[in-house]
Short mmCIF file of C-alpha atoms in Angstrom, two decimals:
data_model
loop_
_atom_site.label_atom_id
_atom_site.label_comp_id
_atom_site.label_asym_id
_atom_site.label_seq_id
_atom_site.Cartn_x
_atom_site.Cartn_y
_atom_site.Cartn_z
CA UNK A 390 130.77 21.28 -36.37
CA UNK A 391 134.44 20.40 -38.28
CA UNK A 392 133.28 19.54 -41.99
CA UNK A 393 136.76 20.64 -43.19
CA UNK A 394 140.15 19.73 -43.00
CA UNK A 395 142.33 22.45 -40.75
CA UNK A 396 144.02 25.20 -43.29
CA UNK A 397 147.32 24.01 -43.22
CA UNK A 398 147.26 20.11 -42.98
CA UNK A 399 149.93 18.60 -44.78
CA UNK A 400 152.41 21.38 -44.32
CA UNK A 401 155.35 20.19 -42.20
CA UNK A 402 157.05 23.09 -40.17
CA UNK A 403 160.87 22.85 -39.05
CA UNK A 404 160.83 25.20 -35.46
CA UNK A 405 163.95 25.98 -34.92
CA UNK A 406 163.32 29.02 -32.26
CA UNK A 407 163.42 29.69 -28.89
CA UNK A 408 161.39 32.06 -25.89
CA UNK A 409 158.47 34.07 -27.83
CA UNK A 410 158.27 35.34 -31.09
CA UNK A 411 159.02 32.12 -32.95
CA UNK A 412 157.48 29.58 -31.10
CA UNK A 413 154.23 31.90 -31.29
CA UNK A 414 154.34 31.87 -35.15
CA UNK A 415 154.83 28.17 -34.75
CA UNK A 416 152.40 27.42 -32.47
CA UNK A 417 149.89 29.30 -34.39
CA UNK A 418 150.93 27.34 -37.69
CA UNK A 419 150.30 24.03 -35.57
CA UNK A 420 146.62 25.38 -34.40
CA UNK A 421 145.98 25.93 -38.54
CA UNK A 422 147.01 22.52 -38.98
CA UNK A 423 150.71 22.25 -39.62
CA UNK A 424 152.57 19.44 -38.01
CA UNK A 425 155.11 21.46 -36.66
CA UNK A 426 158.61 19.73 -35.52
CA UNK A 427 160.34 21.70 -32.41
CA UNK A 428 163.74 21.15 -32.55
CA UNK A 429 166.24 21.54 -29.10
CA UNK A 430 169.59 21.71 -28.25
CA UNK A 431 171.22 19.27 -25.56
CA UNK A 432 170.86 19.48 -22.98
CA UNK A 433 169.13 22.67 -22.05
CA UNK A 434 166.60 22.83 -25.00
CA UNK A 435 164.39 25.85 -25.75
CA UNK A 436 165.51 28.68 -23.55
CA UNK A 437 161.88 29.56 -22.84
CA UNK A 438 161.79 26.14 -20.47
CA UNK A 439 163.74 28.46 -17.94
CA UNK A 440 161.01 30.65 -17.72
CA UNK A 441 158.39 30.92 -15.28
CA UNK A 442 155.78 29.63 -14.07
CA UNK A 443 157.46 26.34 -13.09
CA UNK A 444 155.46 23.15 -11.46
CA UNK A 445 157.21 19.92 -11.23
CA UNK A 446 160.03 20.97 -13.53
CA UNK A 447 157.72 21.97 -16.40
CA UNK A 448 157.39 25.78 -17.67
CA UNK A 449 154.30 27.14 -18.07
CA UNK A 450 155.85 29.36 -20.11
CA UNK A 451 157.28 26.56 -22.62
CA UNK A 452 153.75 24.74 -22.27
CA UNK A 453 151.81 27.88 -23.82
CA UNK A 454 153.97 28.32 -26.72
CA UNK A 455 154.65 25.24 -27.74
CA UNK A 456 151.41 23.21 -27.53
CA UNK A 457 150.50 21.05 -30.68
CA UNK A 458 154.08 20.41 -31.67
CA UNK A 459 156.59 17.40 -32.02
CA UNK A 460 159.61 17.77 -30.22
CA UNK A 461 163.57 16.45 -31.09
CA UNK A 462 166.49 17.42 -29.17
CA UNK A 463 169.49 17.29 -31.66
CA UNK A 464 173.12 18.00 -31.15
CA UNK A 465 173.56 19.68 -34.40
CA UNK A 466 177.27 20.38 -33.62
CA UNK A 467 177.52 16.26 -34.29
CA UNK A 468 177.91 15.65 -38.17
CA UNK A 469 175.02 12.68 -37.35
CA UNK A 470 172.85 15.46 -36.20
CA UNK A 471 173.34 18.10 -38.69
CA UNK A 472 172.71 15.26 -41.39
CA UNK A 473 169.37 14.59 -39.53
CA UNK A 474 168.63 18.41 -39.20
CA UNK A 475 169.43 18.36 -42.96
CA UNK A 476 166.83 15.41 -43.67
CA UNK A 477 164.20 17.11 -41.88
CA UNK A 478 164.48 20.36 -43.57
CA UNK A 479 164.55 18.44 -46.93
CA UNK A 480 161.21 16.95 -45.87
CA UNK A 481 159.77 20.20 -44.70
CA UNK A 482 157.69 23.28 -46.23
CA UNK A 483 158.71 25.88 -43.60
CA UNK A 484 161.64 26.55 -41.59
CA UNK A 485 161.50 29.26 -38.70
CA UNK A 486 164.47 30.37 -37.01
CA UNK A 487 164.81 33.43 -34.27
CA UNK A 488 168.79 33.70 -33.93
CA UNK A 489 171.03 36.83 -34.72
CA UNK A 490 171.71 37.23 -38.56
CA UNK A 491 174.35 35.08 -39.41
CA UNK A 492 174.42 32.45 -36.46
CA UNK A 493 172.62 29.79 -38.47
CA UNK A 494 175.00 30.22 -41.52
CA UNK A 495 177.92 29.29 -39.62
CA UNK A 496 175.86 26.22 -38.84
CA UNK A 497 175.16 25.17 -42.27
CA UNK A 498 171.53 26.19 -41.46
CA UNK A 499 171.23 29.59 -43.43
CA UNK A 500 168.43 30.03 -45.94
CA UNK A 501 170.79 29.93 -49.31
CA UNK A 502 172.31 26.69 -48.07
CA UNK A 503 168.96 24.95 -47.23
CA UNK A 504 167.40 26.34 -50.32
CA UNK A 505 169.65 24.48 -52.44
CA UNK A 506 168.60 21.12 -50.76
CA UNK A 507 165.02 22.13 -50.63
CA UNK A 508 163.98 24.96 -53.12
CA UNK A 509 160.36 25.13 -52.08
CA UNK A 510 161.21 25.86 -48.61
CA UNK A 511 159.72 28.79 -47.06
CA UNK A 512 162.57 30.30 -44.62
CA UNK A 513 161.33 32.27 -41.98
CA UNK A 514 163.98 34.43 -40.11
CA UNK A 515 162.77 36.79 -36.91
CA UNK A 516 165.55 38.97 -35.20
CA UNK A 517 165.33 42.18 -32.96
CA UNK A 518 166.47 44.68 -36.27
CA UNK A 519 166.33 42.47 -39.27
CA UNK A 520 169.26 41.04 -41.83
CA UNK A 521 169.77 44.58 -43.22
CA UNK A 522 170.53 47.89 -41.84
CA UNK A 523 173.51 49.42 -39.42
CA UNK A 524 172.16 47.68 -36.25
CA UNK A 525 171.10 44.23 -37.97
CA UNK A 526 174.32 42.59 -35.86
CA UNK A 527 172.85 43.95 -32.57
CA UNK A 528 171.06 41.88 -30.10
CA UNK A 529 167.60 42.54 -28.78
CA UNK A 530 164.66 41.55 -27.31
CA UNK A 531 160.99 42.99 -27.34
CA UNK A 532 161.89 45.43 -24.28
CA UNK A 533 164.58 46.73 -26.69
CA UNK A 534 162.23 46.98 -29.73
CA UNK A 535 159.69 48.67 -27.65
CA UNK A 536 161.82 51.45 -26.21
CA UNK A 537 163.34 52.04 -29.88
CA UNK A 538 159.97 52.13 -31.54
CA UNK A 539 158.62 55.38 -29.68
CA UNK A 540 155.84 53.29 -28.16
CA UNK A 541 157.28 53.38 -25.04
CA UNK A 542 157.91 57.05 -24.88
CA UNK A 543 153.90 57.41 -25.10
CA UNK A 544 152.94 55.35 -22.19
CA UNK A 545 152.76 56.46 -18.67
CA UNK A 546 152.43 59.72 -16.81
CA UNK A 547 153.91 62.95 -18.14
CA UNK A 548 157.45 63.53 -16.74
CA UNK A 549 158.03 59.91 -15.41
CA UNK A 550 159.79 57.09 -16.39
CA UNK A 551 157.52 54.76 -19.00
CA UNK A 552 156.39 51.62 -17.67
CA UNK A 553 156.77 48.15 -18.77
CA UNK A 554 154.03 46.88 -20.77
CA UNK A 555 153.96 43.54 -19.27
CA UNK A 556 152.49 41.99 -22.35
CA UNK A 557 155.35 41.05 -24.99
CA UNK A 558 153.82 43.58 -27.55
CA UNK A 559 156.83 43.26 -30.19
CA UNK A 560 157.17 39.53 -29.95
CA UNK A 561 153.56 38.44 -30.54
CA UNK A 562 153.04 40.96 -32.69
CA UNK A 563 155.83 39.75 -34.93
CA UNK A 564 154.88 36.18 -34.62
CA UNK A 565 151.47 37.01 -35.98
CA UNK A 566 152.88 38.86 -38.85
CA UNK A 567 155.13 35.93 -39.42
CA UNK A 568 151.86 33.60 -39.49
CA UNK A 569 150.55 35.97 -42.21
CA UNK A 570 153.83 36.00 -44.16
CA UNK A 571 154.53 32.33 -44.12
CA UNK A 572 150.78 31.80 -45.39
CA UNK A 573 151.56 34.12 -48.26
CA UNK A 574 154.56 32.71 -49.20
CA UNK A 575 153.20 28.94 -49.31
CA UNK A 576 150.28 30.58 -51.32
CA UNK A 577 153.07 32.22 -53.63
CA UNK A 578 154.78 29.09 -53.96
CA UNK A 579 151.85 27.45 -55.50
CA UNK A 580 151.91 29.91 -58.37
CA UNK A 581 156.12 29.93 -58.63
CA UNK A 582 157.14 26.49 -57.35
CA UNK A 583 159.46 28.08 -55.05
CA UNK A 584 159.58 29.10 -51.70
CA UNK A 585 161.91 32.25 -50.49
CA UNK A 586 163.07 33.90 -47.17
CA UNK A 587 160.96 35.90 -45.10
CA UNK A 588 162.65 38.35 -42.68
CA UNK A 589 161.03 39.65 -39.97
CA UNK A 590 162.13 42.62 -37.21
CA UNK A 591 160.64 43.10 -33.92
CA UNK A 592 161.60 46.90 -34.32
CA UNK A 593 160.02 46.67 -37.94
CA UNK A 594 156.77 45.38 -36.66
CA UNK A 595 156.46 48.02 -33.75
CA UNK A 596 157.10 50.51 -35.97
CA UNK A 597 154.36 49.59 -38.27
CA UNK A 598 152.01 49.43 -35.18
CA UNK A 599 151.70 53.52 -35.05
CA UNK A 600 148.19 54.19 -36.70
CA UNK A 601 148.85 57.81 -35.11
CA UNK A 602 152.11 58.75 -34.33
CA UNK A 603 153.98 58.58 -37.09
CA UNK A 604 151.36 60.16 -39.20
CA UNK A 605 150.88 62.83 -36.71
CA UNK A 606 154.28 63.89 -36.88
CA UNK A 607 154.73 63.51 -40.90
CA UNK A 608 151.93 65.49 -41.76
CA UNK A 609 152.16 68.26 -39.07
CA UNK A 610 156.09 69.14 -40.71
CA UNK A 611 157.68 67.63 -37.47
CA UNK A 612 155.72 69.97 -35.29
CA UNK A 613 153.59 67.46 -33.43
CA UNK A 614 155.35 64.46 -31.41
CA UNK A 615 152.92 62.59 -29.30
CA UNK A 616 153.70 62.98 -25.81
CA UNK A 617 152.82 60.68 -22.40
CA UNK A 618 149.22 61.40 -21.60
CA UNK A 619 148.75 59.33 -18.48
CA UNK A 620 145.04 57.91 -17.99
CA UNK A 621 143.26 59.71 -21.12
CA UNK A 622 143.87 60.71 -24.96
CA UNK A 623 143.60 64.51 -25.37
CA UNK A 624 142.65 63.86 -29.16
CA UNK A 625 139.99 61.44 -28.03
CA UNK A 626 137.93 63.12 -25.30
CA UNK A 627 136.44 61.09 -23.69
CA UNK A 628 138.53 58.18 -23.49
CA UNK A 629 140.40 57.21 -20.50
CA UNK A 630 140.56 55.45 -17.29
CA UNK A 631 138.56 56.69 -14.06
CA UNK A 632 138.29 55.38 -10.48
CA UNK A 633 135.18 54.13 -9.18
CA UNK A 634 134.59 54.94 -5.15
CA UNK A 635 135.64 51.48 -4.21
CA UNK A 636 138.64 51.89 -6.12
CA UNK A 637 138.29 49.75 -8.76
CA UNK A 638 139.31 51.09 -11.80
CA UNK A 639 137.18 51.22 -15.33
CA UNK A 640 137.43 52.70 -18.98
CA UNK A 641 134.87 54.74 -20.88
CA UNK A 642 135.14 54.98 -24.35
CA UNK A 643 132.46 58.14 -25.41
CA UNK A 644 134.86 59.87 -27.76
CA UNK A 645 132.12 59.55 -30.46
CA UNK A 646 129.68 61.95 -31.13
CA UNK A 647 126.52 59.93 -30.28
CA UNK A 648 128.02 57.97 -27.59
CA UNK A 649 129.01 61.36 -25.84
CA UNK A 650 125.92 62.90 -26.03
CA UNK A 651 124.41 59.43 -24.34
CA UNK A 652 126.96 59.95 -22.00
CA UNK A 653 126.81 63.68 -21.30
CA UNK A 654 122.86 63.24 -20.80
CA UNK A 655 123.11 60.07 -18.23
CA UNK A 656 125.84 62.55 -16.32
CA UNK A 657 123.79 65.36 -16.78
CA UNK A 658 120.75 63.64 -15.52
CA UNK A 659 122.41 61.88 -12.27
CA UNK A 660 124.04 65.00 -11.21
CA UNK A 661 121.56 67.72 -12.23
CA UNK A 662 124.26 69.29 -14.10
CA UNK A 663 122.02 70.53 -17.42
CA UNK A 664 124.57 72.35 -18.89
CA UNK A 665 127.08 69.73 -19.30
CA UNK A 666 124.43 67.88 -21.58
CA UNK A 667 123.42 71.06 -23.51
CA UNK A 668 127.03 72.35 -23.89
CA UNK A 669 127.26 72.90 -27.61
CA UNK A 670 130.37 73.34 -27.63
CA UNK A 671 131.01 69.66 -26.49
CA UNK A 672 128.83 67.96 -29.16
CA UNK A 673 131.96 67.62 -31.63
CA UNK A 674 135.41 65.90 -31.47
CA UNK A 675 137.47 68.98 -32.16
CA UNK A 676 135.39 70.95 -29.23
CA UNK A 677 135.46 68.14 -26.75
CA UNK A 678 139.20 68.03 -27.17
CA UNK A 679 139.48 71.71 -26.97
CA UNK A 680 137.66 71.67 -23.47
CA UNK A 681 139.28 68.08 -22.13
CA UNK A 682 140.62 70.17 -18.83
CA UNK A 683 136.49 71.08 -18.20
CA UNK A 684 135.21 67.79 -18.95
CA UNK A 685 137.90 65.51 -16.79
CA UNK A 686 136.76 66.86 -13.42
CA UNK A 687 132.98 66.39 -14.26
CA UNK A 688 133.28 62.87 -15.29
CA UNK A 689 136.09 62.08 -12.55
CA UNK A 690 133.76 63.29 -9.74
CA UNK A 691 130.67 61.47 -11.36
CA UNK A 692 132.62 57.97 -11.10
CA UNK A 693 133.79 58.48 -7.78
CA UNK A 694 130.52 58.81 -6.30
CA UNK A 695 129.57 55.05 -7.50
CA UNK A 696 130.87 51.78 -7.05
CA UNK A 697 132.72 50.35 -10.34
CA UNK A 698 129.44 47.97 -10.84
CA UNK A 699 126.85 50.78 -10.27
CA UNK A 700 128.99 53.00 -12.89
CA UNK A 701 129.03 50.22 -15.26
CA UNK A 702 125.41 49.14 -15.26
CA UNK A 703 124.61 53.19 -15.61
CA UNK A 704 126.47 52.85 -18.82
CA UNK A 705 125.67 49.82 -20.28
CA UNK A 706 122.06 50.84 -19.87
CA UNK A 707 122.64 53.75 -22.11
CA UNK A 708 124.89 51.96 -24.39
CA UNK A 709 128.04 53.64 -23.97
CA UNK A 710 131.43 51.53 -24.37
CA UNK A 711 132.78 50.83 -21.13
CA UNK A 712 134.37 47.89 -18.89
CA UNK A 713 136.31 47.15 -15.81
CA UNK A 714 140.16 47.01 -15.66
CA UNK A 715 140.35 43.24 -14.74
CA UNK A 716 142.69 41.42 -13.07
CA UNK A 717 143.89 38.10 -14.65
CA UNK A 718 141.53 35.95 -12.17
CA UNK A 719 138.55 38.11 -13.17
CA UNK A 720 139.42 37.69 -16.91
CA UNK A 721 139.36 33.66 -16.63
CA UNK A 722 135.94 33.86 -14.71
CA UNK A 723 134.53 36.11 -17.29
CA UNK A 724 131.39 34.26 -18.91
CA UNK A 725 132.69 36.01 -22.37
CA UNK A 726 135.96 34.65 -22.30
CA UNK A 727 134.29 30.89 -21.23
CA UNK A 728 131.71 31.27 -24.10
CA UNK A 729 134.22 31.62 -26.82
CA UNK A 730 136.63 28.76 -25.38
CA UNK A 731 139.59 31.37 -25.05
CA UNK A 732 140.96 28.91 -22.17
CA UNK A 733 141.50 25.39 -23.17
CA UNK A 734 142.35 22.11 -20.99
CA UNK A 735 145.16 19.42 -21.79
CA UNK A 736 146.12 16.49 -20.76
CA UNK A 737 150.05 16.94 -19.99
CA UNK A 738 152.33 13.58 -19.15
CA UNK A 739 153.91 15.11 -16.33
CA UNK A 740 151.24 17.65 -14.93
CA UNK A 741 148.00 15.85 -15.59
CA UNK A 742 145.24 18.80 -16.40
CA UNK A 743 146.72 22.07 -17.46
CA UNK A 744 144.61 25.26 -18.42
CA UNK A 745 146.04 27.37 -20.89
CA UNK A 746 145.24 30.47 -23.30
CA UNK A 747 143.69 29.76 -26.58
CA UNK A 748 144.35 31.41 -29.70
CA UNK A 749 141.83 33.59 -31.47
CA UNK A 750 141.15 31.51 -34.61
CA UNK A 751 137.56 30.95 -35.44
CA UNK A 752 136.61 29.18 -38.33
CA UNK A 753 133.12 28.06 -39.45
CA UNK A 754 134.34 24.51 -40.94
CA UNK A 755 137.26 23.33 -38.85
CA UNK A 756 137.99 23.89 -35.08
CA UNK A 757 141.72 24.97 -34.37
CA UNK A 758 141.58 24.58 -30.72
CA UNK A 759 145.14 23.07 -29.65
CA UNK A 760 144.46 19.79 -27.10
CA UNK A 761 147.78 18.35 -27.89
CA UNK A 762 150.33 19.59 -24.86
CA UNK A 763 153.77 20.97 -25.92
CA UNK A 764 156.26 17.91 -26.07
CA UNK A 765 158.88 17.05 -23.59
CA UNK A 766 162.51 17.78 -24.18
CA UNK A 767 163.35 14.83 -26.91
CA UNK A 768 160.08 13.24 -26.56
CA UNK A 769 159.55 12.64 -30.57
CA UNK A 770 163.45 11.73 -31.28
CA UNK A 771 162.87 8.11 -31.87
CA UNK A 772 159.76 8.40 -33.92
CA UNK A 773 161.02 11.30 -36.10
CA UNK A 774 164.07 9.22 -36.79
CA UNK A 775 162.53 6.06 -37.71
CA UNK A 776 160.27 8.36 -39.93
CA UNK A 777 163.45 9.72 -41.73
CA UNK A 778 165.15 6.02 -42.72
CA UNK A 779 166.93 5.84 -39.66
CA UNK A 780 167.53 2.10 -38.33
CA UNK A 781 167.34 1.03 -34.78
CA UNK A 782 170.86 0.50 -34.32
CA UNK A 783 171.68 3.78 -35.64
CA UNK A 784 169.08 6.00 -33.33
CA UNK A 785 170.19 3.70 -30.25
CA UNK A 786 173.94 4.95 -31.24
CA UNK A 787 172.86 8.28 -31.37
CA UNK A 788 171.02 8.17 -28.15
CA UNK A 789 174.12 6.74 -26.54
CA UNK A 790 176.47 9.32 -27.94
CA UNK A 791 174.01 12.51 -26.58
CA UNK A 792 173.20 13.40 -30.52
CA UNK A 793 169.94 12.55 -29.33
CA UNK A 794 168.64 13.46 -25.95
CA UNK A 795 165.58 13.67 -24.24
CA UNK A 796 164.73 14.61 -20.56
CA UNK A 797 164.28 11.74 -17.77
CA UNK A 798 160.61 11.92 -17.72
CA UNK A 799 160.42 10.63 -21.47
CA UNK A 800 161.79 7.18 -20.79
CA UNK A 801 160.11 7.37 -17.20
CA UNK A 802 156.89 7.55 -18.79
CA UNK A 803 157.33 5.47 -21.78
CA UNK A 804 157.26 7.91 -24.30
CA UNK A 805 160.18 7.82 -26.57
#
């Protein structure tokens, strides 16, 4: 039951971002209660609008990352458009952008310029390499950061080219770190009265994710460099992916001593291999890692003798962490996902009912589920221009001259 306002209610955010890291950050801020104003460029808008899946001219990619926002499409190369942008920024608490360093300074939208007009502004930049360092001028995407960060080098089968992760780890991880940084800067502003510039880099955030590789290398004096290991972790036996009789894959995490003993007893009882459970060499993590190549054939054969469902049931019965490797259709049908409300339904003005992933925030006194769909391009042009003090005549002139642009559906549906 909602008994409190959303945490960021009353905070206005100007979202001058595209694709993923920035839009995800501002989507999170919107879910937390901020008023997020999405700024797009005529006539193409956010580049994310060109990313699949497409239906009736609308991008599911854009819908997911921009829900809960108001949309304005302004030509900031026209002095009237730039003036409107500055008015929006003066009314805002937060400005988020993810362009290459230096690009917005050329447009008069860099931090120093905007902070002169609004000293309390929290200005968050996201880029591939950040605003300092020898690579700061280089373009980049999540894939580039994944390759540079050392993460990709540890994924896949030994000796083979690393696979693509198929989840935008760098973008999303940077985005959620940006959420934390923005919220911290807003809290700091309460004490100082001033905002500040936050400089987020995809490369930095992926580097920070190394819970093992960096400390392994530095503490070993450079002797240990984690490599590709395929379907299990040599330093955490037993922890990996296995194939069942029916061809389905499952994961088993029995790397902790207590879980290992329960697991070994289960395998021994079903296979008649009493020595497997009794082998004292395997009762410690170091021993299991040392004798990993003896363990894996036994486990693989045990899993291969059953269907995935039978294997998972047996593991659940002895409280050993496990799961089927699920396809996305299985994920959406998972009762746990449904119970947690991780799939939300929205009413879109063009598409009707759409279902999209929820965010993982859960508060005891408020609901962050975002039921407002992403805006059509330019959907809120007139509304926000009027709020900024523009007269109907001025707004009509900007619309006529292309300073304010909206996709056809906005007028056709009477939305702006």
